[in-house]
Amino acid sequence: MLKVGLLGAGRIGRVHAQAISAHSNSKLCAVSDAVPEAAESLANEYGAQARGSDEIIADPQIDAVLIATPTDTHSDLIETATAAGKAVLCEKPVDLSLDRAVQCLKTVSGRGKPVMIGFNRRFDPHFSALKDSLEAGEVGTAELLSITSFDPAPPPVSYVKVSGGLFRDMMIHDFDMANFLMGDVPQTISAVGSSLVDAGIGAAGDVDTAVVTMTYADGRIAVIKNSRRAAYGYDQRVELLGSKGLLQVQNALENTVVKSTAEGVVGAKPTYFFLERYMPAYRVEWAAFVEAVANGSDVPVSLKDGVAALAMAEAATLSMHSGKPVRMEEVLKPVAK
Amino acid sequence: MLKVGLLGAGRIGRVHAQAISAHSNSKLCAVSDAVPEAAESLANEYGAQARGSDEIIADPQIDAVLIATPTDTHSDLIETATAAGKAVLCEKPVDLSLDRAVQCLKTVSGRGKPVMIGFNRRFDPHFSALKDSLEAGEVGTAELLSITSFDPAPPPVSYVKVSGGLFRDMMIHDFDMANFLMGDVPQTISAVGSSLVDAGIGAAGDVDTAVVTMTYADGRIAVIKNSRRAAYGYDQRVELLGSKGLLQVQNALENTVVKSTAEGVVGAKPTYFFLERYMPAYRVEWAAFVEAVANGSDVPVSLKDGVAALAMAEAATLSMHSGKPVRMEEVLKPVAK
Amino acid sequence: MLKVGLLGAGRIGRVHAQAISAHSNSKLCAVSDAVPEAAESLANEYGAQARGSDEIIADPQIDAVLIATPTDTHSDLIETATAAGKAVLCEKPVDLSLDRAVQCLKTVSGRGKPVMIGFNRRFDPHFSALKDSLEAGEVGTAELLSITSFDPAPPPVSYVKVSGGLFRDMMIHDFDMANFLMGDVPQTISAVGSSLVDAGIGAAGDVDTAVVTMTYADGRIAVIKNSRRAAYGYDQRVELLGSKGLLQVQNALENTVVKSTAEGVVGAKPTYFFLERYMPAYRVEWAAFVEAVANGSDVPVSLKDGVAALAMAEAATLSMHSGKPVRMEEVLKPVAK
Amino acid sequence: MLKVGLLGAGRIGRVHAQAISAHSNSKLCAVSDAVPEAAESLANEYGAQARGSDEIIADPQIDAVLIATPTDTHSDLIETATAAGKAVLCEKPVDLSLDRAVQCLKTVSGRGKPVMIGFNRRFDPHFSALKDSLEAGEVGTAELLSITSFDPAPPPVSYVKVSGGLFRDMMIHDFDMANFLMGDVPQTISAVGSSLVDAGIGAAGDVDTAVVTMTYADGRIAVIKNSRRAAYGYDQRVELLGSKGLLQVQNALENTVVKSTAEGVVGAKPTYFFLERYMPAYRVEWAAFVEAVANGSDVPVSLKDGVAALAMAEAATLSMHSGKPVRMEEVLKPVAK
């Protein structure tokens, strides 16, 4: 039974609390949060204790921590927790600063403690079925990947301001999905972006609509489309053209009811947002973490994967501002140092 | 070049005129109609002559006649035309009277002239693709057939009164489709029907909503659903459960546009009615007739097929009124005489 | 917190154990089974006690029992449990004998204890969304209902022999679905059936493929198709034609991956069988029971509903054997006594 | 009745011959081709005369010419034909040389004769339905356009060598589609491309897989994906995210048959290639030309539209080779001269 401390009792923390509790081999023991009431409320719900982060990390009874705190605390907590011998599952992104993330990677890499980054979409049954089909050679070799990822509605501008920008906050999931499916990081990244959805996002120096094109050393190409608004709900699709066919993940719908009237043939909308769409993925993610910790095997999404996705976000940001493609090696040099 | 006389210049006559003219080996030479102006107008459109039916049938220059006149004239015209040595393509149903149709079949059967009945749906590319897949054994052996056939809107009650009723006028297409796909006529027929769409149809002694269940000598089962109204358009679907899978023909849609908004995911409606849905089928039907005549081979839908479908309509009518299943042999005895 | 005793630790009992435990306001306290090891194993899994049925029913600490034992014990257990003051959720069918079920209904009806029958499909989110749409008038008034329900593979003949036959064992779900959606029981029932899937089923006196047509007092019609085998998985579809449109529940698929190759465009199969397809429905069903018990409100599926579905199965069996439609009043007369 | 001379009797010439003949207000009078036998064969088929191009253009009896000759003759023929007072419908692209195309535009612009460029996809019923929906405001204002356009199989390398490259030969259709849907030409174009399908295409200096991203003055974004190979057939899809929803054109399929077996749920493939997919569009295109000529109204796709698409192909080619985005004004300066 893995004894788990949860750092962060916000929206995503609650999601993880549910997954931790539902798993037969893990137990939520402690919860911390900058807002003590939030920690207490969540702890009570699951029969856990509300405690301070430091205390949780220092407690030798705790085997693992799940970091679901604000992004700027991730690197510090990863370092402290691994130093205290904990296994770590940390929410994405690793950090807003690529330098800091790289430093963190160097710091913890010798410690031998599992550090997994929470790219939950890798564990979504639809995306993993696509990956399985690809690896089974069912469409030959990959050539052209296309990821569509639209949120149903933009976050408040206040959130956008501290988010690190669309590439680090939102598209980072798609960068990791590209790495997951293509089995490699790209060579060049080229980004364009606009503020079309909410002028306040533009005023805050960010974009809400963006397209990123990536090329790989072997000539393959990937393109990612993001928008902060899709009036019809959360749009999460992937398609991959291979030498022998096409694989697509279509949207999961709220239900399978189809209504045909004089107005047309109407199906249900996509499941609304990430909580609805990816709850099963969060559970599979947690099970994969528990299993890796139990078996001493490699975690399926490493800290290095987290740094790679962050470096891609960095490159995309640079490309959008410079209006020129950016070679990944330009942003990854620090990693090599 | 097959020289063709068209008897009947109404809606369905115009459809056939188009198919005859578009075919490279047939020529529309003459058109007749009870309303001389209708015949003239259609004849002019295609560079043909407006003449009387008798005159057309008697003309040795005419190779074939297409009978698209009111149903109660079909048997007479089939008999006269074959006596005059013409090849015949006659619209469904053969007759409203099963006795008369059987008599007609006996009369013309020794003449050796091709008589084809216009069950156009056999030539629809979707249904024929299903048939091909079935015959290729792709779903094993057939077990359970289901036909859904809804018109977009009911005809005028004045039409219903002379139509012979839903089973002879509308479901007759589905009876033939069942024969086409199952490769046999059923052993028993059981029908229920109601007037739910238009009270006037009920007042006229007919139904507008009906379900017919049929069993076959080898235990297979088929069910046909008809409604005179589908608010979303012409609904023409077939599904067949076989020992190794299911085959379905879905509706052909007006276009492939999908619109996703806050209201849902909206696709186009089915193509509106039989003219839109089955125009390609009418062309393939005509081509099959021309080819059979040219090669002296059997027509793909015989007069006997037409009689069989009519006998099924008769059985369904009897069953609905008696509230009991009817064995096909009860209605087919006259044929055996 | 509702304290629950589970009678029956077989496959369906395990499903309910999971639902009971997952609910925040109910607790699985005791489990019984004819095979004591089965009860013990399941009890251990959920921290409950393995006990005898009588003991569980007699225990004043237990608030409710869930009956998941063989069908021929249902009526007895419902009577004993309600006599002991328990709330009851009993698996379908109520009984194999309509007489016994009617007697049971009479026996318990004065006791004022909630008795709910486990027609789980009413709680499936897809079917209930269709029902909501229908009740909101989105397709006008119902006219023609069609239910397709195919199992992936036939059960062993040994099971078939004690099952009460396809109509009582399998189609009973569809009878209840018809009652749920049409809001009424039918007036006449007409059934045909064959043994096409497994000759052993036929030899055992049962059918594996069947079509039932039902008519309602107001002229509406419903048709149910059942097969014990669908090579592609569990096929669970409903469609309802209304005066203003059509509502369909399509199959829930294993995932949303679509693979396009030279062989065609391939989507995932339906979720395999009832455990996969209806697990969410079992949870919603349980929640509805807990809520009704807590609020003292009517259970959403009453014992009377269970008797009605059983009466329809009886009528269908009679109709298939006699080859004639059966009026529901013929089989329901005993209920009125 | 528009009397038409067809210049070019190759594959696309034959498509146009069919459309010209099928139209009730146009007549195919003459056909020319560099290979006289080809001209004669096609002319015979439609009761037209085989003649030389110069002769056709000089004939005062001919009202219009359809140019379906090799691309390097287009500009010359447009100039000569308009000088001779003909209305012109010219296949895409206008020219392989942007300079020459611009010169041609200048030459003919004062002549007042209609010159239409054959971007047939604008007339496809699916794409035009999407455009109608967009213009009706059904998804709000356009924000992000995505065009997927994959050929079923690569052309011979010999063809690739003289084609002008993927951007001028293949993606030019998509550039025009973007202009059609976005109602504007882009401000910047950024292209990446690889040879993944056929090494011979790479050896010939071309690419077979490419992604182009375009930005517009108002911040909108468009992305085009091309591949010379899709094992499942001709993939022609468009999707457009607007402020209030998403519009998609899905592939037109060979038929509506769906086969469900143990292997999955298999639908038909897309219609094979452009002849099958776009034959209706060629007819609508021709009708639009005939109508514009008859009414003296503007042609729906002007020579200027043809030059714009060619300029975009030029910009994409430059961008791919330089690895940098290209501003459209850089390539369009010559037009402004």
CSV table of C-alpha atoms in Angstrom, one decimal, chain C residues 73-190:
chain,number,residue,atom,x,y,z
C,73,THR,CA,-35.5,-17.6,-5.3
C,74,HIS,CA,-36.4,-14.0,-6.1
C,75,SER,CA,-40.1,-14.0,-5.0
C,76,ASP,CA,-39.4,-15.8,-1.8
C,77,LEU,CA,-36.6,-13.5,-0.9
C,78,ILE,CA,-38.5,-10.4,-1.8
C,79,GLU,CA,-41.4,-11.5,0.5
C,80,THR,CA,-39.1,-12.5,3.4
C,81,ALA,CA,-37.0,-9.4,3.2
C,82,THR,CA,-39.9,-7.0,3.0
C,83,ALA,CA,-41.6,-8.8,5.9
C,84,ALA,CA,-38.4,-8.2,7.8
C,85,GLY,CA,-38.6,-4.5,7.0
C,86,LYS,CA,-35.9,-4.3,4.4
C,87,ALA,CA,-35.8,-2.1,1.4
C,88,VAL,CA,-35.1,-4.4,-1.6
C,89,LEU,CA,-33.4,-4.1,-5.0
C,90,CYS,CA,-33.9,-7.3,-6.9
C,91,GLU,CA,-32.3,-8.4,-10.1
C,92,LYS,CA,-34.5,-9.0,-13.1
C,93,PRO,CA,-36.6,-11.0,-13.8
C,94,VAL,CA,-38.9,-11.1,-10.8
C,95,ASP,CA,-39.6,-14.7,-11.4
C,96,LEU,CA,-39.8,-17.2,-14.2
C,97,SER,CA,-43.5,-17.9,-13.2
C,98,LEU,CA,-45.8,-15.0,-13.9
C,99,ASP,CA,-48.3,-16.4,-11.4
C,100,ARG,CA,-45.7,-16.5,-8.7
C,101,ALA,CA,-44.5,-13.0,-9.5
C,102,VAL,CA,-48.1,-11.7,-9.3
C,103,GLN,CA,-48.6,-13.4,-6.0
C,104,CYS,CA,-45.4,-11.8,-4.7
C,105,LEU,CA,-46.6,-8.4,-5.9
C,106,LYS,CA,-49.8,-8.9,-4.0
C,107,THR,CA,-48.0,-10.2,-0.9
C,108,VAL,CA,-45.7,-7.3,-0.6
C,109,SER,CA,-47.8,-4.4,-1.9
C,110,GLY,CA,-49.3,-3.6,1.4
C,111,ARG,CA,-46.1,-3.5,3.3
C,112,GLY,CA,-44.9,-0.1,2.3
C,113,LYS,CA,-41.3,-1.2,1.8
C,114,PRO,CA,-39.5,-0.1,-1.3
C,115,VAL,CA,-39.0,-3.0,-3.8
C,116,MET,CA,-37.1,-2.0,-6.9
C,117,ILE,CA,-36.4,-4.2,-9.9
C,118,GLY,CA,-33.0,-4.1,-11.5
C,119,PHE,CA,-33.7,-2.9,-15.0
C,120,ASN,CA,-30.4,-1.3,-15.2
C,121,ARG,CA,-30.7,0.0,-18.8
C,122,ARG,CA,-33.2,2.7,-17.7
C,123,PHE,CA,-30.2,4.2,-15.9
C,124,ASP,CA,-27.8,4.1,-18.8
C,125,PRO,CA,-26.9,7.7,-19.7
C,126,HIS,CA,-27.5,7.1,-23.4
C,127,PHE,CA,-31.0,5.7,-23.0
C,128,SER,CA,-32.0,8.2,-20.4
C,129,ALA,CA,-30.8,11.0,-22.6
C,130,LEU,CA,-33.1,9.7,-25.3
C,131,LYS,CA,-35.9,9.6,-22.9
C,132,ASP,CA,-35.2,13.1,-21.8
C,133,SER,CA,-35.2,14.3,-25.3
C,134,LEU,CA,-38.5,12.5,-26.0
C,135,GLU,CA,-40.1,14.0,-22.9
C,136,ALA,CA,-38.9,17.4,-23.9
C,137,GLY,CA,-40.9,17.0,-27.1
C,138,GLU,CA,-37.9,17.3,-29.3
C,139,VAL,CA,-39.3,14.8,-31.8
C,140,GLY,CA,-42.9,15.3,-31.2
C,141,THR,CA,-45.1,12.4,-30.1
C,142,ALA,CA,-43.7,8.8,-30.3
C,143,GLU,CA,-45.1,6.6,-33.1
C,144,LEU,CA,-42.7,3.7,-33.8
C,145,LEU,CA,-40.2,2.3,-31.4
C,146,SER,CA,-37.4,-0.1,-32.5
C,147,ILE,CA,-35.1,-1.9,-30.2
C,148,THR,CA,-32.1,-3.9,-31.3
C,149,SER,CA,-30.4,-6.0,-28.7
C,150,PHE,CA,-27.9,-8.6,-29.7
C,151,ASP,CA,-25.6,-10.5,-27.3
C,152,PRO,CA,-22.0,-11.0,-28.5
C,153,ALA,CA,-22.2,-14.8,-28.0
C,154,PRO,CA,-24.7,-17.3,-26.9
C,155,PRO,CA,-24.6,-18.6,-23.3
C,156,PRO,CA,-24.0,-22.3,-22.7
C,157,VAL,CA,-27.0,-24.5,-23.4
C,158,SER,CA,-27.0,-25.6,-19.8
C,159,TYR,CA,-27.7,-22.0,-18.9
C,160,VAL,CA,-30.4,-21.7,-21.6
C,161,LYS,CA,-32.2,-24.7,-20.2
C,162,VAL,CA,-32.8,-23.0,-16.8
C,163,SER,CA,-33.1,-19.5,-18.1
C,164,GLY,CA,-36.8,-19.4,-18.8
C,165,GLY,CA,-36.2,-18.9,-22.4
C,166,LEU,CA,-35.0,-15.9,-24.5
C,167,PHE,CA,-38.1,-13.8,-23.8
C,168,ARG,CA,-37.9,-14.1,-20.0
C,169,ASP,CA,-34.1,-14.1,-19.8
C,170,MET,CA,-32.9,-11.7,-22.5
C,171,MET,CA,-35.7,-9.8,-24.1
C,172,ILE,CA,-37.2,-8.9,-20.7
C,173,HIS,CA,-34.8,-6.0,-20.7
C,174,ASP,CA,-36.2,-4.8,-24.0
C,175,PHE,CA,-39.8,-5.2,-22.8
C,176,ASP,CA,-39.0,-3.0,-19.9
C,177,MET,CA,-37.2,-0.5,-22.1
C,178,ALA,CA,-40.3,-0.3,-24.3
C,179,ASN,CA,-42.4,0.3,-21.2
C,180,PHE,CA,-40.0,3.0,-20.1
C,181,LEU,CA,-39.9,4.8,-23.4
C,182,MET,CA,-43.5,4.3,-24.5
C,183,GLY,CA,-44.9,5.0,-21.0
C,184,ASP,CA,-47.5,2.3,-21.3
C,185,VAL,CA,-47.7,-1.5,-21.7
C,186,PRO,CA,-48.8,-2.8,-25.1
C,187,GLN,CA,-52.2,-4.1,-26.1
C,188,THR,CA,-51.0,-7.0,-28.3
C,189,ILE,CA,-47.8,-8.9,-28.7
C,190,SER,CA,-46.8,-11.0,-31.6
